Short mmCIF file of C-alpha atoms in Angstrom, two decimals:
data_model
loop_
_atom_site.label_atom_id
_atom_site.label_comp_id
_atom_site.label_asym_id
_atom_site.label_seq_id
_atom_site.Cartn_x
_atom_site.Cartn_y
_atom_site.Cartn_z
CA UNK A 299 -125.25 -48.41 57.68
CA UNK A 300 -122.44 -50.27 58.81
CA UNK A 301 -121.65 -53.28 57.10
CA UNK A 302 -120.25 -55.43 60.00
CA UNK A 303 -120.60 -58.84 58.49
CA UNK A 304 -117.96 -57.04 55.60
CA UNK A 305 -115.86 -55.18 57.90
CA UNK A 306 -116.00 -58.24 59.76
CA UNK A 307 -114.32 -60.23 56.56
CA UNK A 308 -111.57 -58.18 56.10
CA UNK A 309 -110.20 -57.86 59.36
CA UNK A 310 -111.03 -61.77 60.05
CA UNK A 311 -108.60 -61.60 56.47
CA UNK A 312 -105.47 -59.63 57.94
CA UNK A 313 -105.86 -61.97 61.59
CA UNK A 314 -105.46 -64.48 58.79
CA UNK A 315 -102.71 -63.46 56.57
CA UNK A 316 -100.90 -62.38 60.06
CA UNK A 317 -100.64 -65.93 61.84
CA UNK A 318 -99.71 -67.55 58.32
CA UNK A 319 -96.54 -64.60 58.75
CA UNK A 320 -96.18 -66.00 61.85
CA UNK A 321 -95.82 -70.12 60.49
CA UNK A 322 -93.44 -68.79 58.01
CA UNK A 323 -90.99 -67.52 60.14
CA UNK A 324 -91.41 -69.45 62.99
CA UNK A 325 -88.09 -69.85 64.88
CA UNK A 326 -87.60 -66.22 64.26
CA UNK A 327 -90.67 -64.84 65.49
CA UNK A 328 -90.74 -67.34 68.30
CA UNK A 329 -87.16 -66.18 69.40
CA UNK A 330 -89.02 -62.68 69.26
CA UNK A 331 -91.52 -63.51 71.24
CA UNK A 332 -89.74 -64.82 73.95
CA UNK A 333 -87.02 -62.16 74.21
CA UNK A 334 -90.35 -59.32 74.22
CA UNK A 335 -91.55 -61.47 77.43
CA UNK A 336 -88.40 -61.82 78.62
CA UNK A 337 -87.97 -58.47 78.84
CA UNK A 338 -91.89 -57.23 79.39
CA UNK A 339 -91.34 -59.54 82.51
CA UNK A 340 -87.29 -58.13 84.12
CA UNK A 341 -88.83 -56.33 86.36
CA UNK A 342 -91.64 -58.41 88.08
CA UNK A 343 -90.07 -60.55 91.29
CA UNK A 344 -90.04 -63.64 89.23
CA UNK A 345 -88.18 -62.26 86.16
CA UNK A 346 -85.33 -60.82 89.43
CA UNK A 347 -84.64 -63.63 90.84
CA UNK A 348 -84.16 -66.18 88.03
CA UNK A 349 -82.02 -63.44 86.17
CA UNK A 350 -84.09 -62.32 83.06
CA UNK A 351 -82.25 -59.87 82.50
CA UNK A 352 -79.31 -61.31 81.55
CA UNK A 353 -81.21 -63.98 79.55
CA UNK A 354 -79.92 -63.25 75.85
CA UNK A 355 -81.12 -65.99 73.16
CA UNK A 356 -83.23 -69.63 74.07
CA UNK A 357 -80.31 -70.60 74.55
CA UNK A 358 -79.67 -69.16 77.73
CA UNK A 359 -83.65 -68.66 78.70
CA UNK A 360 -82.93 -72.54 78.69
CA UNK A 361 -80.00 -73.15 80.57
CA UNK A 362 -80.64 -70.73 82.78
CA UNK A 363 -84.40 -71.37 83.93
CA UNK A 364 -85.67 -74.30 85.56
CA UNK A 365 -89.24 -75.76 84.41
CA UNK A 366 -91.67 -74.54 86.55
CA UNK A 367 -94.76 -76.82 87.35
CA UNK A 368 -97.61 -75.41 89.33
CA UNK A 369 -96.01 -75.82 92.68
CA UNK A 370 -92.71 -73.56 92.25
CA UNK A 371 -95.91 -70.75 90.68
CA UNK A 372 -98.00 -71.15 93.11
CA UNK A 373 -96.72 -69.13 96.00
CA UNK A 374 -97.11 -66.33 93.56
CA UNK A 375 -100.16 -66.67 92.29
CA UNK A 376 -101.72 -66.93 95.82
CA UNK A 377 -99.73 -63.03 96.39
CA UNK A 378 -101.55 -62.30 92.98
CA UNK A 379 -104.84 -63.17 93.92
CA UNK A 380 -104.05 -61.08 96.65
CA UNK A 381 -103.95 -58.25 95.06
CA UNK A 382 -99.80 -58.60 95.05
CA UNK A 383 -98.44 -57.12 91.68
CA UNK A 384 -95.26 -57.58 89.24
CA UNK A 385 -95.17 -60.97 91.29
CA UNK A 386 -95.52 -63.55 87.75
CA UNK A 387 -95.77 -60.76 84.78
CA UNK A 388 -96.35 -56.93 84.91
CA UNK A 389 -98.61 -55.24 87.22
CA UNK A 390 -101.95 -56.02 89.22
CA UNK A 391 -103.39 -59.58 87.65
CA UNK A 392 -107.20 -59.62 88.44
CA UNK A 393 -107.98 -62.85 86.56
CA UNK A 394 -107.40 -65.90 87.32
CA UNK A 395 -108.75 -68.79 85.50
CA UNK A 396 -109.75 -72.13 88.01
CA UNK A 397 -108.34 -75.68 87.00
CA UNK A 398 -108.63 -79.16 87.48
CA UNK A 399 -107.26 -80.19 90.85
CA UNK A 400 -103.34 -81.05 91.02
CA UNK A 401 -102.23 -84.09 92.82
CA UNK A 402 -101.67 -82.31 96.58
CA UNK A 403 -105.80 -82.35 95.69
CA UNK A 404 -105.56 -78.09 95.76
CA UNK A 405 -107.19 -76.66 92.99
CA UNK A 406 -105.51 -74.26 90.62
CA UNK A 407 -105.64 -70.87 89.75
CA UNK A 408 -104.38 -69.99 86.38
CA UNK A 409 -103.07 -65.65 85.83
CA UNK A 410 -105.62 -64.43 83.18
CA UNK A 411 -103.48 -61.37 82.66
CA UNK A 412 -104.66 -57.77 79.82
CA UNK A 413 -102.13 -59.11 77.53
CA UNK A 414 -102.90 -62.64 77.91
CA UNK A 415 -106.12 -62.17 76.47
CA UNK A 416 -105.60 -59.61 73.99
CA UNK A 417 -102.84 -61.82 72.56
CA UNK A 418 -104.16 -65.11 73.19
CA UNK A 419 -107.54 -65.85 73.53
CA UNK A 420 -108.69 -63.26 71.96
CA UNK A 421 -106.58 -63.52 68.48
CA UNK A 422 -106.84 -67.18 68.93
CA UNK A 423 -110.31 -66.68 68.65
CA UNK A 424 -110.62 -64.87 65.62
CA UNK A 425 -108.77 -66.62 64.59
CA UNK A 426 -110.49 -69.75 64.75
CA UNK A 427 -113.33 -67.92 62.65
CA UNK A 428 -110.91 -65.99 60.34
CA UNK A 429 -109.73 -69.45 59.79
CA UNK A 430 -113.12 -71.46 59.54
CA UNK A 431 -113.85 -68.22 56.73
CA UNK A 432 -111.04 -68.73 54.92
CA UNK A 433 -112.27 -73.10 54.52
CA UNK A 434 -115.65 -71.55 53.62
CA UNK A 435 -116.15 -68.89 51.78
CA UNK A 436 -119.91 -69.67 51.47
CA UNK A 437 -120.37 -68.49 55.24
CA UNK A 438 -123.39 -66.66 56.70
CA UNK A 439 -122.26 -67.10 60.39
CA UNK A 440 -122.04 -62.86 60.59
CA UNK A 441 -125.96 -62.91 59.70
CA UNK A 442 -127.40 -64.40 62.73
CA UNK A 443 -126.26 -65.26 66.10
CA UNK A 444 -123.34 -66.98 68.28
CA UNK A 445 -124.82 -69.53 71.26
CA UNK A 446 -121.44 -69.31 73.37
CA UNK A 447 -121.58 -72.32 76.14
CA UNK A 448 -119.28 -70.91 78.82
CA UNK A 449 -118.72 -70.84 82.78
CA UNK A 450 -119.49 -69.10 85.47
CA UNK A 451 -116.67 -66.96 88.95
CA UNK A 452 -117.92 -69.87 91.34
CA UNK A 453 -115.14 -70.01 93.61
CA UNK A 454 -114.26 -71.00 96.71
CA UNK A 455 -111.31 -67.81 97.59
CA UNK A 456 -111.73 -64.99 99.94
CA UNK A 457 -110.57 -62.10 96.88
CA UNK A 458 -109.03 -59.44 96.59
CA UNK A 459 -111.65 -56.18 95.68
CA UNK A 460 -111.46 -56.70 91.91
CA UNK A 461 -110.39 -59.94 91.91
CA UNK A 462 -112.48 -62.71 90.21
CA UNK A 463 -111.65 -66.47 89.66
CA UNK A 464 -113.60 -68.96 88.08
CA UNK A 465 -113.66 -71.03 85.06
CA UNK A 466 -112.01 -69.17 81.63
CA UNK A 467 -114.98 -69.50 80.08
CA UNK A 468 -116.50 -65.96 82.30
CA UNK A 469 -113.14 -64.74 81.35
CA UNK A 470 -113.65 -64.22 78.41
CA UNK A 471 -117.82 -63.48 79.00
CA UNK A 472 -116.92 -60.60 81.25
CA UNK A 473 -114.26 -59.15 79.53
CA UNK A 474 -115.32 -59.61 76.08
CA UNK A 475 -115.80 -56.42 73.17
CA UNK A 476 -119.04 -54.88 73.43
CA UNK A 477 -119.90 -55.56 69.90
CA UNK A 478 -118.91 -58.82 69.86
CA UNK A 479 -121.78 -58.48 72.11
CA UNK A 480 -123.89 -57.71 69.14
CA UNK A 481 -123.35 -61.79 67.53
CA UNK A 482 -123.97 -63.95 70.16
CA UNK A 483 -126.20 -64.80 72.61
CA UNK A 484 -127.01 -66.20 75.38
CA UNK A 485 -127.01 -62.59 77.62
CA UNK A 486 -123.98 -61.96 80.21
CA UNK A 487 -126.15 -62.53 83.56
CA UNK A 488 -127.33 -65.57 81.84
CA UNK A 489 -123.61 -67.05 80.28
CA UNK A 490 -122.79 -66.03 84.30
CA UNK A 491 -125.33 -68.09 86.60
CA UNK A 492 -123.54 -70.14 88.70
CA UNK A 493 -125.72 -73.03 89.21
CA UNK A 494 -126.40 -75.38 86.13
CA UNK A 495 -130.09 -76.82 87.51
CA UNK A 496 -130.63 -72.78 86.48
CA UNK A 497 -129.32 -72.20 84.66
CA UNK A 498 -129.57 -75.15 81.59
CA UNK A 499 -133.18 -73.81 81.60
CA UNK A 500 -131.98 -69.76 80.76
CA UNK A 501 -129.79 -71.36 78.06
CA UNK A 502 -132.95 -72.66 76.86
CA UNK A 503 -135.33 -69.95 77.72
CA UNK A 504 -132.54 -67.48 75.67
CA UNK A 505 -131.62 -69.45 72.22
CA UNK A 506 -135.34 -70.41 70.76
CA UNK A 507 -136.39 -67.99 69.08
CA UNK A 508 -132.63 -66.11 68.41
CA UNK A 509 -130.65 -67.22 65.40
CA UNK A 510 -128.19 -69.14 65.98
CA UNK A 511 -125.19 -69.76 62.98
CA UNK A 512 -122.60 -71.06 65.31
CA UNK A 513 -122.07 -72.17 68.50
CA UNK A 514 -118.99 -72.30 70.29
CA UNK A 515 -118.08 -74.81 73.71
CA UNK A 516 -117.54 -78.35 75.03
CA UNK A 517 -118.97 -81.36 73.68
CA UNK A 518 -119.98 -83.22 76.68
CA UNK A 519 -121.83 -80.09 77.77
CA UNK A 520 -122.66 -78.51 74.76
CA UNK A 521 -125.81 -81.60 73.71
CA UNK A 522 -127.10 -81.57 77.03
CA UNK A 523 -128.48 -77.99 75.83
CA UNK A 524 -129.41 -79.21 72.46
CA UNK A 525 -131.41 -82.04 73.86
CA UNK A 526 -132.69 -79.78 76.18
CA UNK A 527 -133.88 -77.51 73.77
CA UNK A 528 -135.30 -80.06 70.89
CA UNK A 529 -137.81 -81.64 74.63
CA UNK A 530 -138.51 -77.92 75.00
CA UNK A 531 -139.82 -77.28 71.56
CA UNK A 532 -140.74 -80.46 70.40
CA UNK A 533 -138.56 -80.83 67.29
CA UNK A 534 -136.54 -83.72 65.95
CA UNK A 535 -133.49 -82.29 65.26
CA UNK A 536 -131.55 -78.36 65.92
CA UNK A 537 -131.42 -77.92 62.39
CA UNK A 538 -135.76 -77.26 62.61
CA UNK A 539 -135.02 -75.21 65.65
CA UNK A 540 -132.17 -72.54 64.01
CA UNK A 541 -132.26 -73.76 60.54
CA UNK A 542 -129.46 -71.29 59.60
CA UNK A 543 -126.64 -72.49 62.52
CA UNK A 544 -123.82 -74.22 59.58
CA UNK A 545 -120.40 -74.73 62.49
CA UNK A 546 -119.73 -75.94 66.01
CA UNK A 547 -116.39 -74.85 66.88
CA UNK A 548 -115.88 -77.19 69.70
CA UNK A 549 -112.80 -77.74 71.92
CA UNK A 550 -111.81 -79.87 74.92
CA UNK A 551 -111.91 -82.58 75.00
CA UNK A 552 -112.40 -85.18 71.61
CA UNK A 553 -115.79 -85.12 69.72
CA UNK A 554 -114.92 -88.13 68.10
CA UNK A 555 -117.49 -90.45 71.35
CA UNK A 556 -119.96 -87.19 70.57
CA UNK A 557 -119.88 -87.27 66.07
CA UNK A 558 -122.63 -90.15 65.82
CA UNK A 559 -125.07 -88.13 68.72
CA UNK A 560 -124.81 -84.95 67.43
CA UNK A 561 -125.53 -86.47 63.31
CA UNK A 562 -128.37 -87.80 64.87
CA UNK A 563 -129.95 -84.60 66.49
CA UNK A 564 -129.10 -81.90 63.67
CA UNK A 565 -128.83 -82.56 59.78
CA UNK A 566 -125.63 -83.43 57.90
CA UNK A 567 -126.37 -81.35 54.95
CA UNK A 568 -125.68 -78.37 56.97
CA UNK A 569 -123.52 -78.59 59.84
CA UNK A 570 -119.90 -78.72 60.41
CA UNK A 571 -117.48 -78.94 63.32
CA UNK A 572 -114.47 -76.76 64.31
CA UNK A 573 -111.99 -78.13 66.34
CA UNK A 574 -109.60 -75.89 68.48
CA UNK A 575 -107.00 -76.39 71.21
CA UNK A 576 -107.36 -73.40 73.94
CA UNK A 577 -107.52 -74.67 77.62
CA UNK A 578 -106.86 -72.34 80.76
CA UNK A 579 -103.20 -71.30 79.78
CA UNK A 580 -103.81 -70.66 76.62
CA UNK A 581 -104.81 -70.86 73.27
CA UNK A 582 -102.88 -72.31 71.32
CA UNK A 583 -103.97 -74.44 68.27
CA UNK A 584 -107.61 -74.70 65.20
CA UNK A 585 -108.29 -77.08 63.02
CA UNK A 586 -105.57 -76.53 59.39
CA UNK A 587 -108.28 -77.83 57.21
CA UNK A 588 -111.67 -79.42 56.88
CA UNK A 589 -111.91 -82.98 57.53
CA UNK A 590 -108.44 -83.88 59.13
CA UNK A 591 -107.32 -84.12 62.73
CA UNK A 592 -104.53 -81.63 62.56
CA UNK A 593 -104.53 -78.03 64.18
CA UNK A 594 -101.87 -75.44 63.37
CA UNK A 595 -99.88 -74.41 66.52
CA UNK A 596 -100.36 -70.78 66.50
CA UNK A 597 -97.63 -68.58 66.44
CA UNK A 598 -99.89 -65.39 67.26
CA UNK A 599 -101.60 -65.85 70.51
CA UNK A 600 -98.30 -64.84 73.12
CA UNK A 601 -97.55 -68.96 74.12
CA UNK A 602 -93.51 -69.48 73.22
CA UNK A 603 -93.38 -73.49 72.54
CA UNK A 604 -91.25 -76.13 73.80
CA UNK A 605 -91.19 -79.96 73.66
CA UNK A 606 -89.69 -82.59 75.52
CA UNK A 607 -90.61 -86.20 74.25
CA UNK A 608 -93.37 -88.16 76.18
CA UNK A 609 -92.54 -90.82 78.35
CA UNK A 610 -88.92 -88.97 78.91
CA UNK A 611 -90.08 -86.73 81.53
CA UNK A 612 -85.85 -85.96 82.40
CA UNK A 613 -85.28 -85.21 78.98
CA UNK A 614 -84.07 -82.27 77.88
CA UNK A 615 -86.84 -79.81 75.97
CA UNK A 616 -86.45 -78.71 72.73
CA UNK A 617 -87.95 -75.55 71.02
CA UNK A 618 -90.90 -75.74 68.12
CA UNK A 619 -88.02 -75.43 65.26
CA UNK A 620 -86.24 -78.32 66.45
CA UNK A 621 -89.70 -81.51 66.14
CA UNK A 622 -89.54 -84.21 64.64
CA UNK A 623 -92.85 -85.46 62.74
CA UNK A 624 -94.63 -88.16 64.13
CA UNK A 625 -93.38 -87.84 67.86
CA UNK A 626 -94.95 -87.44 70.57
CA UNK A 627 -93.94 -84.59 72.88
CA UNK A 628 -95.29 -83.10 75.99
CA UNK A 629 -96.20 -79.90 75.83
CA UNK A 630 -94.66 -76.87 77.53
CA UNK A 631 -95.17 -73.55 77.55
CA UNK A 632 -94.88 -69.72 78.56
CA UNK A 633 -96.65 -66.98 78.09
CA UNK A 634 -97.39 -63.64 78.80
CA UNK A 635 -99.99 -64.60 81.89
CA UNK A 636 -96.67 -65.19 83.82
CA UNK A 637 -96.45 -69.47 82.86
CA UNK A 638 -92.12 -69.29 82.87
CA UNK A 639 -91.27 -72.80 81.18
CA UNK A 640 -94.44 -74.69 82.44
CA UNK A 641 -95.46 -77.96 81.80
CA UNK A 642 -98.84 -77.85 79.76
CA UNK A 643 -99.80 -82.02 81.55
CA UNK A 644 -100.96 -82.49 77.17
CA UNK A 645 -99.51 -84.77 74.61
CA UNK A 646 -99.32 -83.86 71.88
CA UNK A 647 -98.20 -85.72 68.12
CA UNK A 648 -96.88 -83.41 65.56
CA UNK A 649 -98.32 -84.70 62.10
CA UNK A 650 -96.02 -81.31 60.06
CA UNK A 651 -93.77 -78.91 60.31
CA UNK A 652 -94.11 -76.32 57.41
CA UNK A 653 -97.14 -75.04 59.31
CA UNK A 654 -96.68 -77.12 62.09
CA UNK A 655 -99.53 -78.90 62.98
CA UNK A 656 -100.55 -81.79 66.18
CA UNK A 657 -102.87 -83.46 67.04
CA UNK A 658 -103.62 -83.89 71.36
CA UNK A 659 -102.13 -87.60 71.97
CA UNK A 660 -103.14 -86.88 75.69
CA UNK A 661 -103.08 -85.91 79.32
CA UNK A 662 -99.34 -86.92 81.38
CA UNK A 663 -101.18 -87.63 83.73
CA UNK A 664 -103.82 -89.44 81.74
CA UNK A 665 -102.94 -92.25 81.18
CA UNK A 666 -102.85 -96.30 82.09
CA UNK A 667 -99.66 -97.24 82.21
CA UNK A 668 -100.36 -99.94 84.94
CA UNK A 669 -98.52 -103.05 83.13
CA UNK A 670 -96.38 -101.56 80.76
CA UNK A 671 -98.75 -100.80 77.87
CA UNK A 672 -98.44 -97.53 78.32
CA UNK A 673 -102.44 -96.89 76.38
CA UNK A 674 -102.86 -93.02 76.02
CA UNK A 675 -106.38 -91.16 75.50
CA UNK A 676 -106.40 -90.54 71.78
CA UNK A 677 -106.05 -94.78 71.75
CA UNK A 678 -109.23 -94.83 74.32
CA UNK A 679 -111.11 -92.55 71.70
CA UNK A 680 -109.90 -94.10 68.79
CA UNK A 681 -111.21 -97.62 69.84
CA UNK A 682 -115.00 -96.59 72.13
CA UNK A 683 -115.42 -94.53 68.61
CA UNK A 684 -115.33 -97.42 66.03
CA UNK A 685 -116.43 -100.10 69.14
CA UNK A 686 -120.17 -97.63 68.53
CA UNK A 687 -119.58 -97.32 65.23
CA UNK A 688 -120.04 -101.23 65.14
CA UNK A 689 -122.70 -102.21 68.14
CA UNK A 690 -125.29 -98.40 67.91
CA UNK A 691 -124.24 -98.06 70.82
CA UNK A 692 -123.46 -94.49 71.60
CA UNK A 693 -121.46 -93.22 74.60
CA UNK A 694 -121.83 -89.44 76.26
CA UNK A 695 -119.02 -89.87 79.68
CA UNK A 696 -116.34 -92.87 79.61
CA UNK A 697 -113.44 -92.76 82.43
CA UNK A 698 -111.10 -96.53 82.44
CA UNK A 699 -108.70 -97.37 85.57
CA UNK A 700 -106.22 -100.72 85.92
CA UNK A 701 -107.28 -103.00 88.16
CA UNK A 702 -104.38 -105.43 89.80
CA UNK A 703 -104.09 -109.08 90.13
CA UNK A 704 -105.48 -110.13 92.98
CA UNK A 705 -106.38 -113.98 94.22
CA UNK A 706 -104.51 -115.30 91.39
CA UNK A 707 -106.30 -113.01 89.22
CA UNK A 708 -104.88 -111.25 86.38
CA UNK A 709 -104.83 -107.32 86.30
CA UNK A 710 -107.22 -105.95 83.38
CA UNK A 711 -108.62 -102.87 82.90
CA UNK A 712 -111.98 -101.46 83.58
CA UNK A 713 -114.44 -99.28 81.93
CA UNK A 714 -117.02 -97.38 84.09
CA UNK A 715 -119.42 -95.91 80.61
CA UNK A 716 -123.09 -94.20 80.90
CA UNK A 717 -123.86 -94.65 77.92
CA UNK A 718 -126.86 -93.11 75.66
CA UNK A 719 -127.57 -95.50 73.85
CA UNK A 720 -126.30 -98.78 75.73
CA UNK A 721 -125.44 -102.03 73.49
CA UNK A 722 -127.15 -105.40 73.38
CA UNK A 723 -124.47 -107.02 73.99
CA UNK A 724 -123.12 -105.06 76.97
CA UNK A 725 -119.93 -108.33 77.84
CA UNK A 726 -119.35 -108.57 73.23
CA UNK A 727 -119.43 -104.50 73.84
CA UNK A 728 -116.35 -105.34 75.70
CA UNK A 729 -115.55 -108.07 73.39
CA UNK A 730 -114.91 -105.34 70.54
CA UNK A 731 -113.75 -101.76 72.75
CA UNK A 732 -110.92 -104.82 73.36
CA UNK A 733 -110.20 -105.64 70.40
CA UNK A 734 -109.68 -102.48 69.49
CA UNK A 735 -107.86 -101.14 72.21
CA UNK A 736 -105.22 -103.37 71.19
CA UNK A 737 -105.41 -102.31 67.12
CA UNK A 738 -104.47 -99.03 68.16
CA UNK A 739 -102.32 -99.58 70.66
CA UNK A 740 -99.03 -102.81 70.46
CA UNK A 741 -98.21 -102.32 74.10
CA UNK A 742 -101.62 -102.61 74.50
CA UNK A 743 -102.52 -105.97 72.52
CA UNK A 744 -98.93 -107.27 73.64
CA UNK A 745 -99.78 -107.05 77.05
CA UNK A 746 -103.40 -108.87 76.58
CA UNK A 747 -101.24 -111.83 73.55
CA UNK A 748 -102.51 -115.07 74.84
CA UNK A 749 -104.46 -113.51 77.62
CA UNK A 750 -101.01 -114.17 79.65
CA UNK A 751 -101.04 -110.26 81.65
CA UNK A 752 -103.75 -109.20 80.97
CA UNK A 753 -107.37 -110.05 80.75
CA UNK A 754 -109.64 -108.66 78.89
CA UNK A 755 -111.34 -105.48 79.81
CA UNK A 756 -113.81 -105.04 81.45
CA UNK A 757 -117.08 -102.87 81.37
CA UNK A 758 -119.26 -100.87 83.74
CA UNK A 759 -122.54 -99.61 82.18
CA UNK A 760 -123.25 -96.93 84.23
CA UNK A 761 -126.77 -95.31 85.72
CA UNK A 762 -127.85 -92.29 84.10
CA UNK A 763 -126.33 -88.62 85.32
CA UNK A 764 -123.61 -90.59 87.20
CA UNK A 765 -121.12 -88.61 85.89
CA UNK A 766 -122.73 -85.63 86.96
CA UNK A 767 -123.38 -86.13 90.08
CA UNK A 768 -119.36 -87.24 90.72
CA UNK A 769 -118.40 -83.40 89.05
CA UNK A 770 -121.93 -81.69 91.26
CA UNK A 771 -119.29 -84.10 94.78
CA UNK A 772 -116.23 -82.63 93.70
CA UNK A 773 -117.53 -78.92 92.92
CA UNK A 774 -117.23 -78.56 89.37
CA UNK A 775 -120.30 -79.68 87.94
CA UNK A 776 -120.57 -76.11 85.49
CA UNK A 777 -120.17 -75.63 80.99
CA UNK A 778 -116.13 -76.12 81.48
CA UNK A 779 -115.85 -79.16 83.54
CA UNK A 780 -114.59 -82.52 82.39
CA UNK A 781 -114.18 -85.65 83.57
CA UNK A 782 -110.92 -87.10 83.45
CA UNK A 783 -110.87 -90.40 80.36
CA UNK A 784 -107.77 -92.66 82.09
CA UNK A 785 -105.85 -92.54 85.72
CA UNK A 786 -102.91 -94.93 86.84
CA UNK A 787 -104.32 -95.64 90.08
CA UNK A 788 -108.57 -95.28 91.42
CA UNK A 789 -108.78 -92.68 92.74
CA UNK A 790 -111.46 -91.45 90.47
CA UNK A 791 -113.21 -95.23 89.57
CA UNK A 792 -113.47 -96.02 93.05
CA UNK A 793 -115.50 -93.26 94.07
CA UNK A 794 -117.72 -92.95 90.83
CA UNK A 795 -118.21 -96.70 91.47
CA UNK A 796 -119.93 -96.37 94.75
CA UNK A 797 -121.63 -93.48 93.46
CA UNK A 798 -122.92 -95.19 90.25
CA UNK A 799 -123.67 -98.59 92.78
CA UNK A 800 -126.28 -96.21 94.99
CA UNK A 801 -127.97 -94.16 91.94
CA UNK A 802 -128.47 -98.07 90.49
CA UNK A 803 -129.60 -99.55 94.18
CA UNK A 804 -132.24 -96.50 94.66
CA UNK A 805 -134.28 -96.73 91.25
CA UNK A 806 -134.27 -100.93 91.72
CA UNK A 807 -135.79 -99.37 95.34
CA UNK A 808 -138.48 -96.92 93.42
CA UNK A 809 -139.19 -99.43 90.86
CA UNK A 810 -140.22 -101.71 93.72
CA UNK A 811 -142.80 -98.93 95.62
CA UNK A 812 -143.70 -97.90 92.48
CA UNK A 813 -144.49 -101.64 91.53
CA UNK A 814 -146.24 -102.53 94.88
#
């Protein structure tokens, strides 16, 4: 009989060792990778137009190839979706990950090539498991099933035959090695269901009697699934349903605001958490060691990295081997999926260089700097996490935006928060949140000093389900979709507040009718 557990451990140990070697030879490996990507793509239209056959070094590459944001790549991608080949990447691409919209309101479609899948996403997923097993040699995750929560192929395009567009996770599930199905649930049919209202109960029924050892997905959406499992079974914590569950491999959003809620529905003595940094564009990082927020920036997932000093988009990008510890950078990637010097939209803080480790600082477009305060998502995540700890509140989702000075009033930040457990006093919660945000961000503290430039932030309690309702209104309700945490304008906040007000009014009317 084949011992899959032993074979898997041997295979994963080799993957772990290969990544360590790549990290030790970072500059050599990154230069070699860039050379291979350029050689493979020199026959593509983009490669011919940009003279790939004449590029001999990273220095040539940086000098001759401009940064290519999605507005540059969109015309190529739309032709690729129609079936054209050899445009951004060699051959024909049949899968595309539908990502969040750009400033023109259109969705982005990220090519998911065969190379990007095998050498990128699947390699990153394998290293995630390998690094977890390296740190926890007592693990028994291969004795049962991995519960993977993913999205679907729902999309808004007319596609050429054989082409699929949707959540990246749908492609990963659709193309997964059949052997992996021995270790995962749910079935492909359930995993790829389009409508969340039908999918949620199907996920519950598929999982409640399985021997779940690990979870993989986005914290906010998995929390909904786990609570539904508890409702269905009547259990008080999830380990009463799955006694062998040991780890949640999570990514997509910061885990901090959800930590207390997971602690409340699990047995903390059994549960571990392992963070990943993956996106539609590639698989970039995995938690370095237990208990640390730092993640290894992976060198073996077909991604060449460049870094632009945060807040200075005109600065010259620098390669991975020249970054400085403690600095925050916007990330550029070049990869086998046909993204060339592509601004990922994320900012990262360098926490170490041997190996290269990072924490995610936020999104380049997810910030508030309406008054010179430069508040980033990692500031607000930390502030709300501390405030919840101080008040006993629990948060499901939040977003914040500026309110500009008007009618004699100073500007301020406005927060809309959907609570799992609301605070006893919303104004005290706002006071503490404001104080904690000042402690996390000195620029915000300076603007708040003496109430001269900015008033204290305000908090509006969200009606239960308001963020789901908003996501549904944008066509983005599902297991991989996320709520933008911060906006520098009110294009997200105002529609959310309108939905929140309508839901609150409907709830009040229902209560009045019931009372009568």
